[in-house]
mmCIF file of C-alpha atoms in Angstrom:
data_model
loop_
_atom_site.group_PDB
_atom_site.id
_atom_site.type_symbol
_atom_site.label_atom_id
_atom_site.label_comp_id
_atom_site.label_asym_id
_atom_site.label_seq_id
_atom_site.Cartn_x
_atom_site.Cartn_y
_atom_site.Cartn_z
ATOM 1 C CA ASP A 214 -12.972 22.737 19.453
ATOM 2 C CA GLN A 215 -11.557 24.121 16.829
ATOM 3 C CA GLN A 216 -7.798 25.695 17.125
ATOM 4 C CA VAL A 217 -7.831 27.300 13.462
ATOM 5 C CA LYS A 218 -10.354 28.537 11.842
ATOM 6 C CA GLN A 219 -11.336 30.155 8.246
ATOM 7 C CA ASN A 220 -14.641 31.752 8.498
ATOM 8 C CA SER A 221 -15.186 32.633 4.353
ATOM 9 C CA PRO A 222 -14.960 29.122 2.558
ATOM 10 C CA SER A 223 -15.237 31.838 -0.493
ATOM 11 C CA LEU A 224 -14.036 33.935 -1.989
ATOM 12 C CA SER A 225 -14.194 35.622 -5.094
ATOM 13 C CA VAL A 226 -11.061 38.513 -6.953
ATOM 14 C CA GLN A 227 -11.345 40.041 -10.726
ATOM 15 C CA GLU A 228 -7.994 39.816 -12.496
ATOM 16 C CA GLY A 229 -5.005 41.931 -11.028
ATOM 17 C CA ARG A 230 -6.480 43.355 -8.227
ATOM 18 C CA ILE A 231 -5.221 42.125 -4.285
ATOM 19 C CA SER A 232 -7.520 38.925 -2.783
ATOM 20 C CA ILE A 233 -7.024 38.489 1.145
ATOM 21 C CA LEU A 234 -7.431 35.594 3.096
ATOM 22 C CA ASN A 235 -7.807 35.392 6.481
ATOM 23 C CA CYS A 236 -7.499 32.785 9.535
ATOM 24 C CA ASP A 237 -8.159 32.989 12.971
ATOM 25 C CA TYR A 238 -6.147 31.275 16.077
ATOM 26 C CA THR A 239 -7.047 30.261 19.788
ATOM 27 C CA ASN A 240 -4.029 28.019 20.851
ATOM 28 C CA SER A 241 -1.369 31.113 21.951
ATOM 29 C CA MET A 242 1.332 27.211 21.492
ATOM 30 C CA PHE A 243 1.548 27.665 18.014
ATOM 31 C CA ASP A 244 4.703 29.619 17.178
ATOM 32 C CA TYR A 245 4.190 28.874 13.193
ATOM 33 C CA PHE A 246 1.763 29.277 10.770
ATOM 34 C CA LEU A 247 1.877 27.956 7.065
ATOM 35 C CA TRP A 248 -0.833 28.790 4.269
ATOM 36 C CA TYR A 249 -1.058 25.768 1.924
ATOM 37 C CA LYS A 250 -2.352 25.266 -1.690
ATOM 38 C CA LYS A 251 -4.818 22.849 -2.933
ATOM 39 C CA TYR A 252 -5.611 22.400 -6.776
ATOM 40 C CA PRO A 253 -8.462 19.698 -7.253
ATOM 41 C CA ALA A 254 -7.454 16.080 -8.033
ATOM 42 C CA GLU A 255 -3.819 17.672 -6.135
ATOM 43 C CA GLY A 256 -2.234 17.110 -2.483
ATOM 44 C CA PRO A 257 -1.629 20.721 -1.425
ATOM 45 C CA THR A 258 1.057 22.667 -1.575
ATOM 46 C CA PHE A 259 2.938 24.644 1.139
ATOM 47 C CA LEU A 260 2.594 28.720 0.047
ATOM 48 C CA ILE A 261 4.455 30.810 2.484
ATOM 49 C CA SER A 262 5.559 30.585 6.300
ATOM 50 C CA ILE A 263 4.945 32.572 9.033
ATOM 51 C CA SER A 264 6.710 32.502 12.680
ATOM 52 C CA SER A 265 5.682 33.956 15.461
ATOM 53 C CA ILE A 266 8.053 35.974 16.305
ATOM 54 C CA LYS A 267 7.645 38.285 12.983
ATOM 55 C CA ASP A 268 4.259 39.656 11.656
ATOM 56 C CA LYS A 269 5.105 39.780 8.376
ATOM 57 C CA ASN A 270 5.771 37.784 5.659
ATOM 58 C CA GLU A 271 6.553 38.421 1.913
ATOM 59 C CA ASP A 272 7.329 35.856 -0.912
ATOM 60 C CA GLY A 273 6.913 37.254 -4.912
ATOM 61 C CA ARG A 274 3.168 38.131 -4.447
ATOM 62 C CA PHE A 275 2.226 36.512 -1.438
ATOM 63 C CA THR A 276 2.632 38.843 2.018
ATOM 64 C CA VAL A 277 1.300 36.693 5.626
ATOM 65 C CA PHE A 278 0.792 38.730 8.313
ATOM 66 C CA LEU A 279 0.260 38.170 11.739
ATOM 67 C CA ASN A 280 -1.009 39.377 14.165
ATOM 68 C CA LYS A 281 -0.215 38.008 17.943
ATOM 69 C CA SER A 282 -2.921 40.140 19.835
ATOM 70 C CA ALA A 283 -5.920 39.199 17.480
ATOM 71 C CA LYS A 284 -4.860 35.608 17.441
ATOM 72 C CA HIS A 285 -5.204 36.058 13.716
ATOM 73 C CA LEU A 286 -3.509 35.912 10.133
ATOM 74 C CA SER A 287 -4.306 36.633 6.096
ATOM 75 C CA LEU A 288 -2.687 36.332 3.596
ATOM 76 C CA HIS A 289 -2.128 38.715 0.678
ATOM 77 C CA ILE A 290 -2.094 38.187 -3.158
ATOM 78 C CA VAL A 291 -1.184 40.553 -5.378
ATOM 79 C CA PRO A 292 -1.534 40.575 -7.612
ATOM 80 C CA SER A 293 -4.493 38.021 -8.135
ATOM 81 C CA GLN A 294 -3.446 35.835 -11.385
ATOM 82 C CA PRO A 295 -6.247 33.375 -12.226
ATOM 83 C CA GLY A 296 -3.941 30.188 -12.293
ATOM 84 C CA ASP A 297 -4.076 32.056 -7.995
ATOM 85 C CA SER A 298 -8.170 29.844 -8.493
ATOM 86 C CA ALA A 299 -7.630 27.371 -5.673
ATOM 87 C CA VAL A 300 -8.234 26.613 -2.256
ATOM 88 C CA TYR A 301 -6.432 27.278 0.583
ATOM 89 C CA PHE A 302 -5.287 26.244 3.559
ATOM 90 C CA CYS A 303 -3.965 28.181 6.766
ATOM 91 C CA ALA A 304 -2.157 26.020 9.383
ATOM 92 C CA ALA A 305 -0.606 25.536 12.365
ATOM 93 C CA SER A 306 2.190 24.503 14.887
ATOM 94 C CA GLY A 307 4.491 24.463 18.066
ATOM 95 C CA SER A 308 7.982 24.409 18.190
ATOM 96 C CA ILE A 309 7.402 21.683 20.790
ATOM 97 C CA ASP A 310 4.748 18.904 19.034
ATOM 98 C CA ALA A 311 6.563 19.903 15.523
ATOM 99 C CA GLY A 312 5.210 16.861 13.801
ATOM 100 C CA LYS A 313 1.294 18.076 14.273
ATOM 101 C CA SER A 314 0.289 20.938 12.115
ATOM 102 C CA THR A 315 -3.926 20.942 12.425
ATOM 103 C CA PHE A 316 -5.575 23.072 9.651
ATOM 104 C CA GLY A 317 -8.210 25.232 8.853
ATOM 105 C CA ASP A 318 -10.939 24.378 6.879
ATOM 106 C CA GLY A 319 -9.866 25.431 3.988
ATOM 107 C CA THR A 320 -11.242 29.424 1.728
ATOM 108 C CA THR A 321 -11.778 28.493 -2.164
ATOM 109 C CA LEU A 322 -10.529 31.730 -3.990
ATOM 110 C CA THR A 323 -11.693 32.289 -7.543
ATOM 111 C CA VAL A 324 -9.350 35.184 -9.784
ATOM 112 C CA LYS A 325 -12.288 35.662 -12.810
ATOM 113 C CA PRO A 326 -10.100 37.148 -15.961
ATOM 114 C CA GLU B 230 11.987 13.630 -8.566
ATOM 115 C CA ALA B 231 11.205 14.906 -4.891
ATOM 116 C CA GLN B 232 8.581 13.194 -4.224
ATOM 117 C CA VAL B 233 5.197 11.544 -1.906
ATOM 118 C CA THR B 234 3.924 8.545 -3.575
ATOM 119 C CA GLN B 235 1.328 7.080 -1.661
ATOM 120 C CA ASN B 236 -1.211 4.130 -3.097
ATOM 121 C CA PRO B 237 -3.239 3.214 -4.621
ATOM 122 C CA ARG B 238 -4.589 5.907 -5.485
ATOM 123 C CA TYR B 239 -8.577 4.878 -5.467
ATOM 124 C CA LEU B 240 -9.767 2.306 -3.445
ATOM 125 C CA ILE B 241 -13.545 0.717 -3.179
ATOM 126 C CA THR B 242 -13.271 -1.710 -0.243
ATOM 127 C CA VAL B 243 -16.190 -3.326 2.122
ATOM 128 C CA THR B 244 -17.110 -2.787 5.390
ATOM 129 C CA GLY B 245 -14.393 -5.089 7.752
ATOM 130 C CA LYS B 246 -11.953 -6.155 5.362
ATOM 131 C CA LYS B 247 -8.232 -4.819 6.750
ATOM 132 C CA LEU B 248 -6.517 -3.052 3.966
ATOM 133 C CA THR B 249 -3.349 -0.680 4.232
ATOM 134 C CA VAL B 250 -2.246 2.727 2.035
ATOM 135 C CA THR B 251 1.837 3.220 1.235
ATOM 136 C CA CYS B 252 3.070 6.077 1.732
ATOM 137 C CA SER B 253 6.974 6.582 0.610
ATOM 138 C CA GLN B 254 9.114 9.520 -0.090
ATOM 139 C CA ASN B 255 12.622 10.122 -1.791
ATOM 140 C CA MET B 256 13.769 13.246 -0.230
ATOM 141 C CA ASN B 257 15.219 11.353 2.881
ATOM 142 C CA HIS B 258 12.876 13.732 5.698
ATOM 143 C CA GLU B 259 12.616 12.994 9.229
ATOM 144 C CA TYR B 260 8.844 13.778 9.781
ATOM 145 C CA MET B 261 5.763 11.404 8.196
ATOM 146 C CA SER B 262 1.962 12.294 7.913
ATOM 147 C CA TRP B 263 -1.286 11.248 7.280
ATOM 148 C CA TYR B 264 -4.342 13.763 6.918
ATOM 149 C CA ARG B 265 -8.332 12.333 5.658
ATOM 150 C CA GLN B 266 -10.449 15.200 3.739
ATOM 151 C CA ASP B 267 -13.943 15.437 4.158
ATOM 152 C CA PRO B 268 -16.244 17.770 2.725
ATOM 153 C CA GLY B 269 -15.909 21.413 4.885
ATOM 154 C CA LEU B 270 -13.461 19.800 7.626
ATOM 155 C CA GLY B 271 -10.557 20.879 6.325
ATOM 156 C CA LEU B 272 -7.745 18.716 6.684
ATOM 157 C CA ARG B 273 -7.577 16.734 10.135
ATOM 158 C CA GLN B 274 -4.090 14.728 10.961
ATOM 159 C CA ILE B 275 -4.740 11.360 12.042
ATOM 160 C CA TYR B 276 -1.245 10.067 12.793
ATOM 161 C CA TYR B 277 2.261 11.239 12.319
ATOM 162 C CA SER B 278 6.534 10.088 12.906
ATOM 163 C CA MET B 279 8.996 11.944 13.884
ATOM 164 C CA ASN B 280 11.256 9.262 13.125
ATOM 165 C CA VAL B 281 11.862 5.646 12.760
ATOM 166 C CA GLU B 282 9.863 3.847 15.226
ATOM 167 C CA VAL B 283 8.626 7.169 17.098
ATOM 168 C CA THR B 284 5.137 8.144 16.253
ATOM 169 C CA ASP B 285 2.420 9.958 17.710
ATOM 170 C CA LYS B 286 -1.988 10.407 17.444
ATOM 171 C CA GLY B 287 -3.021 13.239 15.690
ATOM 172 C CA ASP B 288 -6.872 14.425 16.170
ATOM 173 C CA VAL B 289 -8.697 11.637 14.566
ATOM 174 C CA PRO B 290 -6.454 7.904 15.009
ATOM 175 C CA GLU B 291 -9.277 6.069 16.153
ATOM 176 C CA GLY B 292 -9.649 3.613 14.015
ATOM 177 C CA TYR B 293 -6.558 3.720 12.137
ATOM 178 C CA LYS B 294 -2.845 2.580 12.478
ATOM 179 C CA VAL B 295 0.370 2.978 11.404
ATOM 180 C CA SER B 296 4.089 2.505 11.331
ATOM 181 C CA ARG B 297 7.194 3.297 10.543
ATOM 182 C CA LYS B 298 9.835 0.840 10.945
ATOM 183 C CA GLU B 299 12.332 2.569 7.535
ATOM 184 C CA LYS B 300 12.702 5.612 6.950
ATOM 185 C CA ARG B 301 11.249 6.614 3.727
ATOM 186 C CA ASN B 302 7.951 4.544 4.264
ATOM 187 C CA PHE B 303 5.114 5.608 6.595
ATOM 188 C CA PRO B 304 1.639 3.002 5.163
ATOM 189 C CA LEU B 305 -1.120 3.465 6.575
ATOM 190 C CA ILE B 306 -3.414 0.236 7.655
ATOM 191 C CA LEU B 307 -7.794 0.121 8.504
ATOM 192 C CA GLU B 308 -7.750 -3.681 10.261
ATOM 193 C CA SER B 309 -11.668 -3.031 10.384
ATOM 194 C CA PRO B 310 -12.407 0.379 8.066
ATOM 195 C CA SER B 311 -16.129 1.079 8.211
ATOM 196 C CA PRO B 312 -18.695 2.885 6.285
ATOM 197 C CA ASN B 313 -17.018 6.818 7.937
ATOM 198 C CA GLN B 314 -14.130 6.030 6.656
ATOM 199 C CA THR B 315 -15.137 7.237 3.627
ATOM 200 C CA SER B 316 -12.492 9.787 2.665
ATOM 201 C CA LEU B 317 -9.684 10.753 0.240
ATOM 202 C CA TYR B 318 -6.053 10.427 2.893
ATOM 203 C CA PHE B 319 -3.444 12.286 2.185
ATOM 204 C CA CYS B 320 0.483 11.283 3.290
ATOM 205 C CA ALA B 321 3.194 14.441 3.732
ATOM 206 C CA SER B 322 6.613 14.312 4.759
ATOM 207 C CA SER B 323 8.941 17.012 6.095
ATOM 208 C CA LEU B 324 12.637 17.569 6.446
ATOM 209 C CA ALA B 325 12.542 18.397 10.418
ATOM 210 C CA SER B 326 9.387 20.761 11.961
ATOM 211 C CA SER B 327 6.032 20.546 9.677
ATOM 212 C CA GLY B 328 6.072 23.907 10.445
ATOM 213 C CA ARG B 329 9.356 25.189 10.049
ATOM 214 C CA TYR B 330 9.957 23.686 6.536
ATOM 215 C CA GLY B 331 6.380 23.471 5.883
ATOM 216 C CA TYR B 332 4.735 19.041 4.919
ATOM 217 C CA THR B 333 5.146 17.975 1.532
ATOM 218 C CA PHE B 334 2.179 15.929 -0.007
ATOM 219 C CA GLY B 335 0.610 12.650 -1.527
ATOM 220 C CA SER B 336 -1.649 13.439 -4.313
ATOM 221 C CA GLY B 337 -4.142 11.359 -2.194
ATOM 222 C CA THR B 338 -5.928 7.989 -1.840
ATOM 223 C CA ARG B 339 -9.604 7.992 -2.147
ATOM 224 C CA LEU B 340 -10.886 5.640 -0.150
ATOM 225 C CA THR B 341 -14.284 4.180 -0.190
ATOM 226 C CA VAL B 342 -15.697 1.584 2.048
ATOM 227 C CA VAL B 343 -19.001 0.220 1.668
#
């Protein structure tokens, strides 16, 4: 049973436009949701997170939205830049088992110049 | 420079020959973890550790062992590697709760078992 799902394997966006990456989860016990970015031949890099008590968190061009009733979160990148082209992973974690972090399969974002 | 260092970067071995992948962090982080990444399967957690001598299973622990004798080190041990353990492995560390602070990842170890 996959608890964190990213249903879109890939997304292509024009430079300057908005990129929206989506993630769904099934476990209502998750307390934190995170996004990581991964370039080829490198490890994932933590991008932004949101606590389950919030519905929005913003950091520069990156905003994460959480809809708890739908068990859905999304990452918005505005404006998108070619350097944003990477694989984006959604992850979720609880407070009790704080070392356990469950990842989705990833979405490959391509930003075209 | 704050980092997670894992070695080796690449390793080819034969079935059944015990191996250890080392992982070290210099950030005084409490939490450490191992993940494997396979095509189409994302990152799956193998083991994690909340502190010295405290470890717990992730989602795919079978065939792996870990130890946390010192805060900075968290080696991954494959006692009898099999071809289905061919994968890209990542070590990671976190200041405290991995949800609140996020994991810092190493650059990866690509393991091939023939």
